Protein backbone atom coordinates (compact mmCIF):
# COMPACT_ATOMS: atom_id res chain seq x y z
CA UNK A 1 0.00 0.00 0.00
CA UNK A 2 1.24 3.47 -0.82
CA UNK A 3 1.65 6.06 1.85
CA UNK A 4 -0.02 9.38 1.26
CA UNK A 5 2.31 11.84 -0.44
CA UNK A 6 2.84 14.87 1.75
CA UNK A 7 3.06 18.38 0.38
CA UNK A 8 5.21 20.90 2.17
CA UNK A 9 3.28 23.77 3.81
CA UNK A 10 5.66 26.14 2.03
CA UNK A 11 3.88 25.38 -1.27
CA UNK A 12 7.14 25.95 -3.10
CA UNK A 13 6.87 26.99 -6.74
CA UNK A 14 8.34 24.14 -8.78
CA UNK A 15 8.17 21.66 -5.93
CA UNK A 16 8.21 17.94 -6.57
CA UNK A 17 4.80 17.19 -5.07
CA UNK A 18 3.23 15.79 -8.23
CA UNK A 19 6.31 13.76 -9.06
CA UNK A 20 6.97 12.29 -5.63
CA UNK A 21 5.48 8.90 -6.35
CA UNK A 22 7.65 8.45 -9.43
CA UNK A 23 10.74 9.67 -7.60
CA UNK A 24 10.42 7.66 -4.39
CA UNK A 25 9.94 4.49 -6.44
CA UNK A 26 13.40 5.13 -7.84
CA UNK A 27 15.01 5.97 -4.49
CA UNK A 28 17.00 3.33 -2.56
CA UNK A 29 14.93 1.14 -0.24
CA UNK A 30 17.16 1.63 2.75
CA UNK A 31 18.57 5.04 3.62
CA UNK A 32 20.92 5.81 6.43
CA UNK A 33 21.69 9.55 6.19
CA UNK A 34 19.64 11.52 3.68
CA UNK A 35 21.30 14.59 2.18
CA UNK A 36 19.36 17.25 0.33
CA UNK A 37 21.49 20.28 -0.64
CA UNK A 38 18.65 22.02 -2.54
CA UNK A 39 15.74 21.47 -0.16
CA UNK A 40 13.49 24.35 -1.31
CA UNK A 41 10.07 23.84 0.26
CA UNK A 42 11.01 20.40 1.59
CA UNK A 43 8.42 18.25 -0.15
CA UNK A 44 11.05 15.63 -0.98
CA UNK A 45 12.50 15.01 2.48
CA UNK A 46 8.97 14.87 3.91
CA UNK A 47 8.42 11.75 1.83
CA UNK A 48 11.66 9.97 2.60
CA UNK A 49 12.31 7.71 5.59
CA UNK A 50 15.90 7.90 6.79
CA UNK A 51 17.83 7.73 10.04
CA UNK A 52 19.11 11.31 9.79
CA UNK A 53 18.45 14.26 7.53
CA UNK A 54 20.97 16.87 6.37
CA UNK A 55 19.01 19.62 4.68
CA UNK A 56 20.23 22.78 3.00
CA UNK A 57 19.27 25.57 0.65
CA UNK A 58 21.10 28.80 0.02
CA UNK A 59 17.86 30.78 0.42
CA UNK A 60 18.12 31.82 4.06
CA UNK A 61 14.49 32.95 4.30
CA UNK A 62 13.16 29.52 3.46
CA UNK A 63 15.66 27.89 5.77
CA UNK A 64 14.59 30.21 8.60
CA UNK A 65 10.99 29.22 8.04
CA UNK A 66 11.93 25.52 8.06
CA UNK A 67 13.87 26.01 11.28
CA UNK A 68 10.92 27.76 12.84
CA UNK A 69 8.48 25.05 11.75
CA UNK A 70 10.77 22.31 13.02
CA UNK A 71 10.95 24.08 16.37
CA UNK A 72 7.20 24.60 16.39
CA UNK A 73 6.58 20.87 15.92
CA UNK A 74 7.10 20.57 19.70
CA UNK A 75 4.12 22.77 20.31
CA UNK A 76 1.77 23.23 17.32
CA UNK A 77 -0.85 24.88 19.56
CA UNK A 78 1.53 27.71 20.31
CA UNK A 79 2.26 28.03 16.61
CA UNK A 80 -1.43 28.33 15.72
CA UNK A 81 -1.98 30.81 18.53
CA UNK A 82 0.73 32.95 16.94
CA UNK A 83 -0.96 32.64 13.55
CA UNK A 84 -4.29 33.71 14.99
CA UNK A 85 -2.81 36.63 16.82
CA UNK A 86 -1.31 38.04 13.65
CA UNK A 87 -4.39 37.28 11.54
CA UNK A 88 -6.60 39.05 14.09
CA UNK A 89 -4.30 42.03 14.49
CA UNK A 90 -4.07 42.59 10.72
CA UNK A 91 -7.70 41.63 10.04
CA UNK A 92 -6.80 38.81 7.68
CA UNK A 93 -9.36 36.16 6.85
CA UNK A 94 -8.61 32.64 8.10
CA UNK A 95 -11.03 30.27 6.50
CA UNK A 96 -9.58 27.25 8.32
CA UNK A 97 -11.26 28.60 11.41
CA UNK A 98 -14.13 30.85 10.41
CA UNK A 99 -15.56 32.73 7.48
CA UNK A 100 -15.51 36.46 8.16
CA UNK A 101 -15.79 37.73 4.61
CA UNK A 102 -19.01 39.71 4.08
CA UNK A 103 -21.51 38.10 1.70
CA UNK A 104 -21.83 41.35 -0.23
CA UNK A 105 -18.09 41.34 -1.00
CA UNK A 106 -18.27 37.72 -2.12
CA UNK A 107 -21.18 38.48 -4.40
CA UNK A 108 -19.57 41.54 -5.91
CA UNK A 109 -16.14 39.96 -6.45
CA UNK A 110 -16.87 36.28 -6.89
CA UNK A 111 -13.34 35.29 -7.87
CA UNK A 112 -11.19 37.82 -6.06
CA UNK A 113 -12.80 38.37 -2.67
CA UNK A 114 -9.89 36.97 -0.65
CA UNK A 115 -7.46 39.41 -2.26
CA UNK A 116 -9.88 42.31 -1.81
CA UNK A 117 -10.59 41.48 1.79
CA UNK A 118 -6.97 40.90 2.82
CA UNK A 119 -5.20 43.61 0.80
CA UNK A 120 -5.00 46.33 3.45
CA UNK A 121 -3.94 44.01 6.27
CA UNK A 122 -1.45 42.25 4.06
CA UNK A 123 0.20 45.51 3.09
CA UNK A 124 0.45 46.53 6.73
CA UNK A 125 2.05 43.19 7.56
CA UNK A 126 4.50 43.69 4.71
CA UNK A 127 5.42 47.11 6.05
CA UNK A 128 5.94 45.56 9.45
CA UNK A 129 8.37 42.96 8.16
CA UNK A 130 10.19 45.52 6.02
CA UNK A 131 10.58 48.10 8.76
CA UNK A 132 11.15 46.40 12.04
CA UNK A 133 10.56 42.64 12.11
CA UNK A 134 12.93 41.81 9.29
CA UNK A 135 13.64 38.16 9.92
CA UNK A 136 10.56 37.16 11.84
CA UNK A 137 9.88 33.68 10.42
CA UNK A 138 6.20 33.58 11.40
CA UNK A 139 5.46 36.90 9.72
CA UNK A 140 7.35 35.80 6.62
CA UNK A 141 5.39 32.57 6.61
CA UNK A 142 2.11 34.47 6.89
CA UNK A 143 3.16 36.74 4.00
CA UNK A 144 3.89 33.64 1.96
CA UNK A 145 0.55 32.03 2.76
CA UNK A 146 -1.52 35.12 1.96
CA UNK A 147 0.74 36.35 -0.83
CA UNK A 148 0.75 36.26 -4.59
CA UNK A 149 1.54 32.74 -5.86
CA UNK A 150 2.55 31.78 -2.33
CA UNK A 151 6.10 32.99 -2.88
CA UNK A 152 8.71 35.09 -1.13
CA UNK A 153 10.33 37.87 -3.14
CA UNK A 154 12.56 40.75 -2.08
CA UNK A 155 13.78 43.73 -4.07
CA UNK A 156 17.44 44.78 -4.39
CA UNK A 157 17.19 46.71 -1.12
CA UNK A 158 16.01 43.58 0.71
CA UNK A 159 12.39 44.72 1.02
CA UNK A 160 9.66 42.14 0.63
CA UNK A 161 7.74 43.20 -2.45
CA UNK A 162 5.01 40.76 -3.42
CA UNK A 163 1.35 41.83 -3.53
CA UNK A 164 -1.49 40.07 -1.75
CA UNK A 165 -2.74 36.83 -3.29
CA UNK A 166 -6.25 35.57 -3.77
CA UNK A 167 -5.82 32.90 -1.08
CA UNK A 168 -5.87 32.69 2.68
CA UNK A 169 -4.97 30.49 5.63
CA UNK A 170 -7.26 27.61 4.75
CA UNK A 171 -7.74 23.97 5.68
CA UNK A 172 -5.17 22.78 3.13
CA UNK A 173 -2.52 24.90 4.80
CA UNK A 174 -3.44 23.58 8.24
CA UNK A 175 -3.42 20.00 7.00
CA UNK A 176 0.00 20.44 5.32
CA UNK A 177 1.33 22.01 8.53
CA UNK A 178 -0.06 19.13 10.58
CA UNK A 179 1.71 16.59 8.32
CA UNK A 180 4.94 18.57 8.51
CA UNK A 181 4.87 18.86 12.32
CA UNK A 182 4.04 15.19 12.69
CA UNK A 183 6.86 14.13 10.38
CA UNK A 184 9.69 16.28 11.74
CA UNK A 185 8.84 16.05 15.41
CA UNK A 186 11.04 13.10 16.43
CA UNK A 187 13.42 13.16 13.51
CA UNK A 188 17.09 13.98 13.60
CA UNK A 189 17.38 16.92 11.24
CA UNK A 190 20.26 19.30 10.61
CA UNK A 191 19.48 22.24 8.41
CA UNK A 192 21.57 25.07 7.02
CA UNK A 193 21.74 27.79 4.39
CA UNK A 194 25.00 27.28 2.54
CA UNK A 195 26.03 27.22 -1.04
CA UNK A 196 25.98 23.56 -2.12
CA UNK A 197 29.78 23.53 -2.52
CA UNK A 198 30.22 24.46 1.13
CA UNK A 199 27.50 22.03 2.17
CA UNK A 200 29.46 19.13 0.73
CA UNK A 201 32.84 20.34 1.97
CA UNK A 202 32.64 18.89 5.49
CA UNK A 203 30.49 15.79 4.96
CA UNK A 204 31.74 12.32 5.70
CA UNK A 205 29.60 9.68 4.09
CA UNK A 206 28.95 6.16 5.30
CA UNK A 207 27.27 3.06 3.89
CA UNK A 208 23.70 3.47 2.64
CA UNK A 209 23.88 7.24 2.64
CA UNK A 210 21.85 8.82 -0.11
CA UNK A 211 22.02 12.26 -1.71
CA UNK A 212 19.05 13.67 -3.58
CA UNK A 213 19.67 16.80 -5.62
CA UNK A 214 17.15 19.13 -7.19
CA UNK A 215 19.23 22.13 -8.26
CA UNK A 216 18.05 25.05 -10.36
CA UNK A 217 17.83 23.90 -13.97
CA UNK A 218 20.22 25.61 -16.36
CA UNK A 219 17.74 25.83 -19.23
CA UNK A 220 14.41 26.59 -17.54
CA UNK A 221 13.16 29.93 -16.27
CA UNK A 222 12.55 30.46 -12.56
CA UNK A 223 13.18 33.03 -9.87
CA UNK A 224 15.77 30.83 -8.14
CA UNK A 225 17.64 30.03 -11.38
CA UNK A 226 18.90 33.60 -11.70
CA UNK A 227 22.36 32.97 -10.32
CA UNK A 228 22.76 29.46 -11.61
CA UNK A 229 25.26 29.38 -14.47
CA UNK A 230 27.45 26.93 -16.37
CA UNK A 231 30.12 27.16 -13.70
CA UNK A 232 27.62 26.16 -10.97
CA UNK A 233 26.43 23.31 -13.17
CA UNK A 234 29.98 22.08 -13.86
CA UNK A 235 30.87 22.29 -10.15
CA UNK A 236 27.77 20.30 -9.28
CA UNK A 237 28.47 17.57 -11.81
CA UNK A 238 32.05 17.32 -10.56
CA UNK A 239 30.77 16.99 -6.98
CA UNK A 240 28.56 14.14 -8.05
CA UNK A 241 31.41 12.30 -9.74
CA UNK A 242 33.25 12.68 -6.44
CA UNK A 243 30.28 11.16 -4.56
CA UNK A 244 30.19 8.32 -7.03
CA UNK A 245 33.89 7.58 -6.49
CA UNK A 246 33.25 7.38 -2.75
CA UNK A 247 30.48 4.87 -3.34
CA UNK A 248 27.71 7.23 -2.18
CA UNK A 249 24.35 6.78 -3.90
CA UNK A 250 22.88 9.84 -5.55
CA UNK A 251 19.84 10.84 -7.58
CA UNK A 252 19.76 14.09 -9.52
CA UNK A 253 16.59 15.66 -10.88
CA UNK A 254 16.99 17.78 -13.96
CA UNK A 255 15.66 18.84 -17.31
CA UNK A 256 17.75 17.94 -20.35
CA UNK A 257 15.53 19.54 -23.02
CA UNK A 258 13.25 22.53 -22.64
CA UNK A 259 11.41 24.47 -25.31
CA UNK A 260 13.99 23.99 -28.03
CA UNK A 261 17.00 24.31 -25.70
CA UNK A 262 19.13 21.45 -24.50
CA UNK A 263 21.62 21.17 -21.71
CA UNK A 264 24.64 19.67 -23.50
CA UNK A 265 26.83 19.71 -20.43
CA UNK A 266 24.33 17.55 -18.59
CA UNK A 267 23.50 15.35 -21.57
CA UNK A 268 27.16 14.40 -22.06
CA UNK A 269 27.76 13.87 -18.37
CA UNK A 270 24.71 11.72 -17.73
CA UNK A 271 25.82 9.06 -20.24
CA UNK A 272 27.98 7.65 -17.43
CA UNK A 273 24.96 6.97 -15.20
CA UNK A 274 21.40 5.64 -15.28
CA UNK A 275 18.85 8.00 -16.74
CA UNK A 276 15.18 7.54 -15.80
CA UNK A 277 12.49 9.42 -17.68
CA UNK A 278 10.12 11.36 -15.43
CA UNK A 279 6.60 12.29 -16.46
CA UNK A 280 6.97 16.00 -15.91
CA UNK A 281 4.42 18.41 -14.52
CA UNK A 282 5.93 21.31 -16.41
CA UNK A 283 3.68 22.85 -19.01
CA UNK A 284 4.74 20.32 -21.55
CA UNK A 285 2.63 20.80 -24.61
CA UNK A 286 3.61 20.53 -27.63
CA UNK A 287 5.25 21.89 -30.67
CA UNK A 288 3.85 20.10 -33.69
CA UNK A 289 2.92 17.17 -31.53
CA UNK A 290 6.43 16.84 -30.12
CA UNK A 291 6.95 17.11 -26.39
CA UNK A 292 9.39 19.91 -25.84
CA UNK A 293 10.48 19.03 -22.33
CA UNK A 294 12.42 16.09 -21.02
CA UNK A 295 12.64 15.72 -17.27
CA UNK A 296 14.99 13.08 -15.92
CA UNK A 297 16.23 11.47 -12.73
CA UNK A 298 19.88 10.45 -13.01
CA UNK A 299 21.11 7.82 -10.56
CA UNK A 300 24.40 6.02 -9.97
CA UNK A 301 22.81 2.85 -8.61
C1 LIG B 1 14.35 23.35 -7.96
S1 LIG B 1 14.46 24.19 -6.42
C2 LIG B 1 14.24 22.88 -5.26
C3 LIG B 1 12.78 22.56 -5.03
C4 LIG B 1 12.54 21.41 -4.06
N1 LIG B 1 12.91 20.14 -4.62
C5 LIG B 1 11.08 21.35 -3.61
O1 LIG B 1 10.41 20.31 -3.84
O2 LIG B 1 10.58 22.31 -3.04
C6 LIG B 1 16.15 24.59 -6.34
C7 LIG B 1 16.62 25.21 -5.03
O3 LIG B 1 18.03 25.43 -5.08
C8 LIG B 1 18.34 26.57 -4.29
N2 LIG B 1 19.68 27.03 -4.72
C9 LIG B 1 19.99 27.80 -5.80
N3 LIG B 1 21.33 27.96 -5.90
C10 LIG B 1 21.89 27.28 -4.86
C11 LIG B 1 23.23 27.07 -4.41
N4 LIG B 1 24.27 27.59 -5.08
N5 LIG B 1 23.45 26.32 -3.30
C12 LIG B 1 22.39 25.79 -2.62
N6 LIG B 1 21.09 25.97 -2.99
C13 LIG B 1 20.84 26.69 -4.10
C14 LIG B 1 17.20 27.52 -4.56
O4 LIG B 1 17.03 28.44 -3.50
C15 LIG B 1 16.01 26.56 -4.72
O5 LIG B 1 15.31 26.46 -3.50
PDB file of C-alpha atoms in Angstrom, residues 61 125 167 237 274 293:
ATOM      1  CA  UNK A  61      14.494  32.946   4.301  1.00  0.00           C
ATOM      2  CA  UNK A 125       2.050  43.190   7.563  1.00  0.00           C
ATOM      3  CA  UNK A 167      -5.820  32.904  -1.084  1.00  0.00           C
ATOM      4  CA  UNK A 237      28.467  17.570 -11.812  1.00  0.00           C
ATOM      5  CA  UNK A 274      21.402   5.635 -15.282  1.00  0.00           C
ATOM      6  CA  UNK A 293      10.478  19.027 -22.330  1.00  0.00           C
TER       7      UNK A 293
END
